[in-house]
XYZ file of N, CA, C and O in Angstrom:
424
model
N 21.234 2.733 -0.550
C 21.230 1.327 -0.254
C 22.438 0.707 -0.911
O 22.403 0.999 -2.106
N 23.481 -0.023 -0.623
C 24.251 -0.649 -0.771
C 24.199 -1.394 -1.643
O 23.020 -1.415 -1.997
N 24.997 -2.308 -2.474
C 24.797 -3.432 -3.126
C 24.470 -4.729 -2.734
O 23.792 -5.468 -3.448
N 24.781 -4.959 -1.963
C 24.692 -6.020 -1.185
C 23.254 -6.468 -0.345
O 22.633 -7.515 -0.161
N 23.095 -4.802 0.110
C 21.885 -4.832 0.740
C 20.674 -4.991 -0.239
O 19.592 -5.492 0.070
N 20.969 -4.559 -1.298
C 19.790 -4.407 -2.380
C 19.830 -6.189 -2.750
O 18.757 -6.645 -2.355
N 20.436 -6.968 -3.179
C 20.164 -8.292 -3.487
C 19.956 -9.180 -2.118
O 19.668 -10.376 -2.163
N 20.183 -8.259 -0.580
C 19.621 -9.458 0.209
C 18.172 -9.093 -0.202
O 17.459 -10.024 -0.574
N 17.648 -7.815 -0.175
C 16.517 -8.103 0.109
C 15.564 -8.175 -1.999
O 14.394 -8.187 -2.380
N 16.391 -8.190 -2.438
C 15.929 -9.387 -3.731
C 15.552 -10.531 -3.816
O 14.741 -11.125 -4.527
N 16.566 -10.927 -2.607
C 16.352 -12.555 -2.123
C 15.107 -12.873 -1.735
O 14.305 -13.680 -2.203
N 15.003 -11.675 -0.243
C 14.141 -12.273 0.483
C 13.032 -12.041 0.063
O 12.231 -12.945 0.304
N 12.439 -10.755 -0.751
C 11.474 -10.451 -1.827
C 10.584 -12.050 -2.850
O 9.466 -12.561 -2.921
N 12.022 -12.270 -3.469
C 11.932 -13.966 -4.610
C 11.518 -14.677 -3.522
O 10.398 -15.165 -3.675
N 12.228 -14.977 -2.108
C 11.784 -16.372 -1.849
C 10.233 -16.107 -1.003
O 9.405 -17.013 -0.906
N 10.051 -14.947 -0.521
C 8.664 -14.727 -0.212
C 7.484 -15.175 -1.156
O 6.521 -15.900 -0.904
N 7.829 -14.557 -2.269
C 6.975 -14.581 -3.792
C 6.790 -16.233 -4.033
O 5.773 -16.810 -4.417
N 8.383 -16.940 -3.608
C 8.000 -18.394 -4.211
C 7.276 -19.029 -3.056
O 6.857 -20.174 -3.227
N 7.141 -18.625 -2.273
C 6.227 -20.122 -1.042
C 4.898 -19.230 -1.402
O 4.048 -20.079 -1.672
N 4.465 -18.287 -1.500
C 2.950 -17.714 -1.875
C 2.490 -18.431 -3.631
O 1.412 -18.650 -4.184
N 3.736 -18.586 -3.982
C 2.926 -19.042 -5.581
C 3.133 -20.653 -5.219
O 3.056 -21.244 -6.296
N 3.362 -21.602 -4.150
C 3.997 -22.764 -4.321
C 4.765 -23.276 -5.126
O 5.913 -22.843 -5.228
N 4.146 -24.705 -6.173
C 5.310 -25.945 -6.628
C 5.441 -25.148 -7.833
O 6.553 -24.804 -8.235
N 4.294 -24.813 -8.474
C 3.903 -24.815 -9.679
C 4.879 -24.256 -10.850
O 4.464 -23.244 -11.415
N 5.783 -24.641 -11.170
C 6.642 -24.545 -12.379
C 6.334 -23.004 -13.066
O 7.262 -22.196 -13.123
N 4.976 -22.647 -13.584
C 4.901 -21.519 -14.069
C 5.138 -20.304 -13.635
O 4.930 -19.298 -14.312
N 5.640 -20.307 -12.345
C 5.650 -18.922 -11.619
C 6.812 -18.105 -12.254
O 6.923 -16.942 -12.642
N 7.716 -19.301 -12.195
C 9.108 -18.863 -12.449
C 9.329 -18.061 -13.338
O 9.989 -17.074 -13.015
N 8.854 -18.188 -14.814
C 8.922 -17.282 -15.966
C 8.039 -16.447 -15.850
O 8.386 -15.530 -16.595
N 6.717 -16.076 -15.181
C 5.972 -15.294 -15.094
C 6.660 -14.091 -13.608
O 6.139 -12.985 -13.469
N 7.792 -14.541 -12.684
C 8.216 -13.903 -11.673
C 9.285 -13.553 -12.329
O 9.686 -12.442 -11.984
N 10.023 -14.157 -13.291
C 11.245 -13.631 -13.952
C 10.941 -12.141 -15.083
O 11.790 -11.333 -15.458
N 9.803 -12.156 -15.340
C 9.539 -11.602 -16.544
C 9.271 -10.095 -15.799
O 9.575 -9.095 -16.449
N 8.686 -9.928 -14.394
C 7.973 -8.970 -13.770
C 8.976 -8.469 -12.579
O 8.882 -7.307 -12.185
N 10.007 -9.426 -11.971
C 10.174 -8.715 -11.131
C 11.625 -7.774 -10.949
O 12.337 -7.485 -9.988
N 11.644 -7.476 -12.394
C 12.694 -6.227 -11.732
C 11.425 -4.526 -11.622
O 11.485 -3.534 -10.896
N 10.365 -4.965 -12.800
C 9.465 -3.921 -12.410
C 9.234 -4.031 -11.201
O 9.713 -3.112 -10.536
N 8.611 -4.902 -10.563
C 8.102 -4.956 -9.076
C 9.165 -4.507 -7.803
O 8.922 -3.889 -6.767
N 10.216 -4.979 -8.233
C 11.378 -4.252 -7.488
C 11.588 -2.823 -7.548
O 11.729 -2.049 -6.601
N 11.591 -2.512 -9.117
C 11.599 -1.203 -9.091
C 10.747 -0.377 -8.344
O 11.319 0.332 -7.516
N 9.827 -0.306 -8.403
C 8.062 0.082 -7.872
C 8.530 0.332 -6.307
O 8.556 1.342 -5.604
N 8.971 -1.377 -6.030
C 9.162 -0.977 -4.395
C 9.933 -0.133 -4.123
O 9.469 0.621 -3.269
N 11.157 0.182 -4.518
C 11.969 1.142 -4.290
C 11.538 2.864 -4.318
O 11.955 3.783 -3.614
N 10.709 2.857 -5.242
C 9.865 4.248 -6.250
C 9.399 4.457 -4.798
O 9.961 5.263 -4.057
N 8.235 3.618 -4.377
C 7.392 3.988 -3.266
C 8.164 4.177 -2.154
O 7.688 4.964 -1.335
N 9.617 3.494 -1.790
C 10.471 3.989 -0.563
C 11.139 5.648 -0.369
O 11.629 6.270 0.574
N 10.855 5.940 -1.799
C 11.489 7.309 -1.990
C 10.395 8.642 -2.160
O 10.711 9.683 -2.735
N 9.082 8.393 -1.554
C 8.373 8.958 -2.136
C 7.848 9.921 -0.426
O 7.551 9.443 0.669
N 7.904 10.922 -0.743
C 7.610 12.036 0.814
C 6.258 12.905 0.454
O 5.902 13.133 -0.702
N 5.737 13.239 1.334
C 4.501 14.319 1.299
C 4.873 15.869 1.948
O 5.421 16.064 3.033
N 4.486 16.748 1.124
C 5.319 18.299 1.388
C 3.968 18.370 2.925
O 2.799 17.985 2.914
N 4.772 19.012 4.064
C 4.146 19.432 4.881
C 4.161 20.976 5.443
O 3.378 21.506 6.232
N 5.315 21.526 4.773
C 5.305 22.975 5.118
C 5.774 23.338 3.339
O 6.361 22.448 2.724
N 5.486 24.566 2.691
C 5.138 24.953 1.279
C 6.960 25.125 1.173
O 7.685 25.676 2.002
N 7.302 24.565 0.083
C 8.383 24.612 -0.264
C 8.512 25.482 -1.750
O 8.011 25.112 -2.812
N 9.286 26.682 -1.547
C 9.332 27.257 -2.647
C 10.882 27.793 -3.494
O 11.976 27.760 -2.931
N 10.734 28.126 -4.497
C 12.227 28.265 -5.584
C 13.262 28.651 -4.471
O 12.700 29.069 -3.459
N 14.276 28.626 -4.416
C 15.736 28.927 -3.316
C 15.390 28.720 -1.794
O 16.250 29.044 -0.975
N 14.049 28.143 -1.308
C 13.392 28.070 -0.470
C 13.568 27.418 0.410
O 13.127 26.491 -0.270
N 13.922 26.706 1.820
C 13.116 25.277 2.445
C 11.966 24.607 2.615
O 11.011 25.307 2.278
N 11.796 24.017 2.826
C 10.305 23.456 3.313
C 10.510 22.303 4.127
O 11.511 21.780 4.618
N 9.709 22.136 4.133
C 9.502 20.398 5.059
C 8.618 19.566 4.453
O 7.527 19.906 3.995
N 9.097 18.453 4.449
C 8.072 17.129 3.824
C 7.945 15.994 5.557
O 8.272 16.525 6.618
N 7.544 14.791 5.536
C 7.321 13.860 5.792
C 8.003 12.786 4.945
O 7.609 12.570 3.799
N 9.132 12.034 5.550
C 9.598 11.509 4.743
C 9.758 10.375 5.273
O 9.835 10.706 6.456
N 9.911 8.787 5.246
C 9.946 7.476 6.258
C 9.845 7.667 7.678
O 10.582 7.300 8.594
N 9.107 8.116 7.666
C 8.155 8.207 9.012
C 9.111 9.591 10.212
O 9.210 9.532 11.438
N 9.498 10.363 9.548
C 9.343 11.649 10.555
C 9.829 12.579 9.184
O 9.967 12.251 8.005
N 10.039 14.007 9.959
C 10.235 15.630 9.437
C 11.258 15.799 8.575
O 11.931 14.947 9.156
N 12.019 16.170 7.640
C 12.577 16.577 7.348
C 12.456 18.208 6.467
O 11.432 18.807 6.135
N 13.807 18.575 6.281
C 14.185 20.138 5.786
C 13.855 19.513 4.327
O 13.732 18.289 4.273
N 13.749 20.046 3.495
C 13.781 19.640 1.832
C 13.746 21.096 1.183
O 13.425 22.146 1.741
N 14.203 20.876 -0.290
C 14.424 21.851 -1.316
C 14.355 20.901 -2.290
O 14.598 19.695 -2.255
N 13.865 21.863 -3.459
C 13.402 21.875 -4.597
C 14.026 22.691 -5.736
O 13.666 23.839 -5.997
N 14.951 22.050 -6.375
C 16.111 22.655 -7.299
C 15.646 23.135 -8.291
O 16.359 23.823 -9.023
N 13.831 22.811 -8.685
C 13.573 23.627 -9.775
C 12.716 24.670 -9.891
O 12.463 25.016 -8.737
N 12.114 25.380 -10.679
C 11.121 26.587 -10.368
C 9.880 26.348 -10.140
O 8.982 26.736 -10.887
N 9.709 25.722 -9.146
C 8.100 24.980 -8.843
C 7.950 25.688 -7.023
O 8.919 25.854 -6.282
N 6.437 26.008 -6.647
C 6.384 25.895 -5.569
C 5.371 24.521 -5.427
O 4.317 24.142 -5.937
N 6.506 23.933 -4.254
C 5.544 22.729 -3.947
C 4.211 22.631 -2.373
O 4.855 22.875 -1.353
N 3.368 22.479 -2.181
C 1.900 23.093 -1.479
C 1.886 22.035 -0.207
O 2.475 21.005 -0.535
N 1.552 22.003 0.694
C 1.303 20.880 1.781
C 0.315 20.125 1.053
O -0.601 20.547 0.347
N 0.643 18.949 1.333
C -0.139 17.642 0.739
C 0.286 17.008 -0.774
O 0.051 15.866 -1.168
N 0.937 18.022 -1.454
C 1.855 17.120 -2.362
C 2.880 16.198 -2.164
O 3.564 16.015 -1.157
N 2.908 15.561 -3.395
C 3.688 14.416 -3.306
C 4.928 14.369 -4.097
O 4.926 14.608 -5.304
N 5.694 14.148 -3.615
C 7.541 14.898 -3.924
C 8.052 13.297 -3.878
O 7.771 12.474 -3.007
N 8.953 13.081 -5.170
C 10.394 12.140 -4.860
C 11.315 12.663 -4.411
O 11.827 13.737 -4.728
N 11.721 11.605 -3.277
C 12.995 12.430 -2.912
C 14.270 11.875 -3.612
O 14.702 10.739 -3.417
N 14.962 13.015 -4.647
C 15.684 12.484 -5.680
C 17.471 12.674 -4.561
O 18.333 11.833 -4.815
N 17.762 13.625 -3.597
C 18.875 13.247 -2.772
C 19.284 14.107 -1.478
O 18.428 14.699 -0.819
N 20.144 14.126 -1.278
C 20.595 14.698 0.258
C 21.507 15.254 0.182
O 22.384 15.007 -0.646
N 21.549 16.154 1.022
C 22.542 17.337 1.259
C 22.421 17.934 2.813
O 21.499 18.506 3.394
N 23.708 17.562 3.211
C 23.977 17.395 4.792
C 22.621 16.661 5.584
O 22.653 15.467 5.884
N 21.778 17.283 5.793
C 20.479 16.843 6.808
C 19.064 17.348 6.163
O 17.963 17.282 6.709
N 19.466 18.048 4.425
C 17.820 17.990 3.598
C 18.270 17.453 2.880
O 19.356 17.046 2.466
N 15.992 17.481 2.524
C 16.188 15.807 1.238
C 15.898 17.156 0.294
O 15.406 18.243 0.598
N 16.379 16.665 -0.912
C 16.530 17.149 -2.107
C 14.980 16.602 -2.819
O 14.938 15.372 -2.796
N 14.077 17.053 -3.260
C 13.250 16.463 -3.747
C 12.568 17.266 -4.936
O 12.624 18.494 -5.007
N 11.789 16.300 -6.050
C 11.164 16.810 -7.018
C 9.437 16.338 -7.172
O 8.841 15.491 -6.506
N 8.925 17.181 -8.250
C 7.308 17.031 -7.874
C 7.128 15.729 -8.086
O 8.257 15.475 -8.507
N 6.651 14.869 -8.109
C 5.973 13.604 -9.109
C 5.292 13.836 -10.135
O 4.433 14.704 -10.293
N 5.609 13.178 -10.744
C 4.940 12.987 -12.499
C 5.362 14.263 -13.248
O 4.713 15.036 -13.953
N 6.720 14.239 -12.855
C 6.953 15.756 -13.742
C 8.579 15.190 -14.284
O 9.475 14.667 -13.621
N 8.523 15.520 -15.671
C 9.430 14.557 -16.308
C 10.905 15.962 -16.182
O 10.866 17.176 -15.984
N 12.240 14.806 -16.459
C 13.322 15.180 -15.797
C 13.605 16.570 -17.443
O 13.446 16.199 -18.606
N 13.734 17.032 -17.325
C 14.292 18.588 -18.267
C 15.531 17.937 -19.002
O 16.226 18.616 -19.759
């Protein structure tokens, strides 16, 4: 995502948030205080795929990733199972590069 693209939709994120909370003065420091977490989060969940064919060490596999198929690999010594849940951490030509969830970086 671009730079640019990431603060339009910051924008449109904030000004959504402000007509749902209305007039009320307090939102502001309570939306300032939360929403780069909440931003973050959204992003977390945009990157997040389900393994659909078993992906294993030097391996391919396939996940489900924003709504169709992709090739994926897994750079570390894990086999990942259909129905897990993989970040996809990047890309390489036409696979996603992905790692398990909740498994902290080495």
């Amino acid at each position: 995502m671009s730079a640019s693209i990431g603060w339009e939709v910051k924008n449109n994120l904030f000004s959504f948030l402000k007509s749902l909370l209305g007039k009320d003065q307090g939102w502001k420091d309570s939306l300032r205080s939360n929403f780069s977490e909440l931003f973050r989060h959204c992003l977390d969940i945009e990157r997040h795929a389900i393994v659909e064919e078993k992906i294993q060490p030097g391996q391919k596999g396939r996940v489900y990733f924003s709504g169709t198929w992709w090739s994926a690999v897994c750079e570390r010594e894990v086999t990942l199972l259909p129905g897990d849940h993989v970040r996809v951490i990047g890309i390489c030509n036409i696979t996603l590069i992905v790692e398990p969830l909740g498994q902290l970086l080495a």
